[in-house]
Short mmCIF file of C-alpha atoms in Angstrom, two decimals:
data_model
loop_
_atom_site.label_atom_id
_atom_site.label_comp_id
_atom_site.label_asym_id
_atom_site.label_seq_id
_atom_site.Cartn_x
_atom_site.Cartn_y
_atom_site.Cartn_z
CA MET A 1 2.06 8.08 -12.40
CA ALA A 2 4.70 5.42 -11.86
CA GLN A 3 6.93 6.34 -14.78
CA ASN A 4 9.81 7.37 -12.49
CA LEU A 5 10.05 4.05 -10.66
CA PRO A 6 13.25 2.07 -11.07
CA SER A 7 12.98 -0.41 -13.92
CA VAL A 8 14.38 -3.05 -11.55
CA LEU A 9 10.87 -3.29 -10.08
CA GLU A 10 9.64 -4.72 -13.35
CA THR A 11 12.37 -7.34 -13.72
CA ASP A 12 13.29 -8.31 -10.19
CA GLU A 13 11.74 -11.43 -8.67
CA ILE A 14 10.18 -9.31 -5.90
CA TYR A 15 7.97 -7.64 -8.50
CA LYS A 16 6.55 -11.00 -9.51
CA THR A 17 6.11 -12.63 -6.11
CA VAL A 18 5.56 -10.02 -3.37
CA SER A 19 2.44 -7.96 -2.76
CA PHE A 20 3.46 -4.32 -2.32
CA VAL A 21 2.57 -0.75 -3.20
CA VAL A 22 4.56 2.43 -3.57
CA ALA A 23 2.93 5.61 -2.26
CA ASP A 24 4.13 9.15 -2.94
CA ALA A 25 4.46 10.96 0.40
CA ARG A 26 5.29 14.19 -1.46
CA GLN A 27 1.73 14.37 -2.80
CA ALA A 28 -1.35 15.28 -0.80
CA ASP A 29 -2.81 12.23 0.98
CA CYS A 30 0.10 9.95 -0.09
CA PRO A 31 -1.55 8.32 -3.12
CA ILE A 32 -0.51 4.88 -4.34
CA VAL A 33 1.50 5.39 -7.52
CA PHE A 34 2.50 1.78 -8.15
CA ALA A 35 1.29 -1.67 -7.10
CA SER A 36 2.76 -5.08 -7.87
CA PRO A 37 0.71 -7.61 -9.83
CA THR A 38 0.62 -9.79 -6.72
CA PHE A 39 -1.00 -6.92 -4.79
CA PHE A 40 -3.95 -7.01 -7.18
CA GLU A 41 -4.20 -10.80 -6.86
CA VAL A 42 -4.09 -10.70 -3.04
CA THR A 43 -6.47 -7.77 -2.54
CA GLN A 44 -8.85 -8.45 -5.44
CA TYR A 45 -8.74 -4.73 -6.33
CA THR A 46 -7.98 -3.58 -9.88
CA PRO A 47 -5.40 -0.94 -10.82
CA GLN A 48 -8.27 1.46 -11.52
CA GLU A 49 -9.59 0.95 -7.99
CA THR A 50 -6.15 1.29 -6.40
CA LEU A 51 -3.86 3.79 -8.13
CA GLY A 52 -4.26 7.35 -6.92
CA ARG A 53 -5.85 6.31 -3.61
CA ASN A 54 -4.42 6.39 -0.11
CA CYS A 55 -3.74 2.96 1.44
CA ARG A 56 -6.49 3.72 3.98
CA PHE A 57 -9.05 2.03 1.75
CA LEU A 58 -7.56 -1.34 2.80
CA GLN A 59 -8.30 -0.75 6.50
CA GLY A 60 -11.26 -2.27 8.29
CA LYS A 61 -12.92 -2.76 11.65
CA ASP A 62 -10.04 -4.68 13.24
CA THR A 63 -7.17 -2.63 11.81
CA SER A 64 -5.08 -1.36 14.74
CA ARG A 65 -5.58 2.37 15.27
CA HIS A 66 -2.34 2.38 17.28
CA ALA A 67 -0.38 1.00 14.30
CA ILE A 68 -1.98 3.57 12.00
CA SER A 69 -0.98 6.36 14.40
CA GLU A 70 2.57 5.03 14.42
CA ILE A 71 2.74 5.17 10.61
CA ARG A 72 1.26 8.68 10.56
CA ASP A 73 3.77 9.89 13.16
CA ALA A 74 6.72 8.32 11.35
CA VAL A 75 5.76 9.96 8.05
CA ARG A 76 5.32 13.33 9.75
CA GLU A 77 8.64 12.98 11.58
CA GLU A 78 10.41 11.57 8.49
CA ARG A 79 11.64 8.49 10.33
CA GLU A 80 11.56 4.78 9.75
CA THR A 81 9.02 2.54 11.42
CA ASN A 82 7.84 -1.03 11.22
CA VAL A 83 4.30 -2.12 12.01
CA CYS A 84 2.08 -5.05 11.14
CA LEU A 85 -1.34 -4.04 9.81
CA LEU A 86 -4.46 -6.10 9.37
CA ASN A 87 -5.97 -5.05 6.05
CA TYR A 88 -8.97 -6.20 4.05
CA ARG A 89 -9.56 -7.52 0.55
CA LYS A 90 -12.29 -6.27 -1.70
CA ASP A 91 -14.52 -9.15 -0.56
CA GLY A 92 -14.10 -8.10 3.09
CA THR A 93 -11.80 -10.90 4.21
CA SER A 94 -8.69 -9.90 6.14
CA PHE A 95 -5.07 -10.44 5.30
#
């Protein structure tokens, strides 16, 4: 799935130290197509549990519905946005 990602992601320091995912907004439900190794460490999810899924699976009871709406609107309107989301690890703790 992630074969078209820039190779810089695999060599740059950000790849090794920052928790991030890349989702494909051109596909139905914006599936995650790439996740950094740090993402798996932080969230406790495996690649098999992550790749191909929408980021929604990280949301929980205290995730801001307003922030989620803002992301949804920005994707629909093809504009930039910046929000802070409370997400949850596999064990249920927030980050």
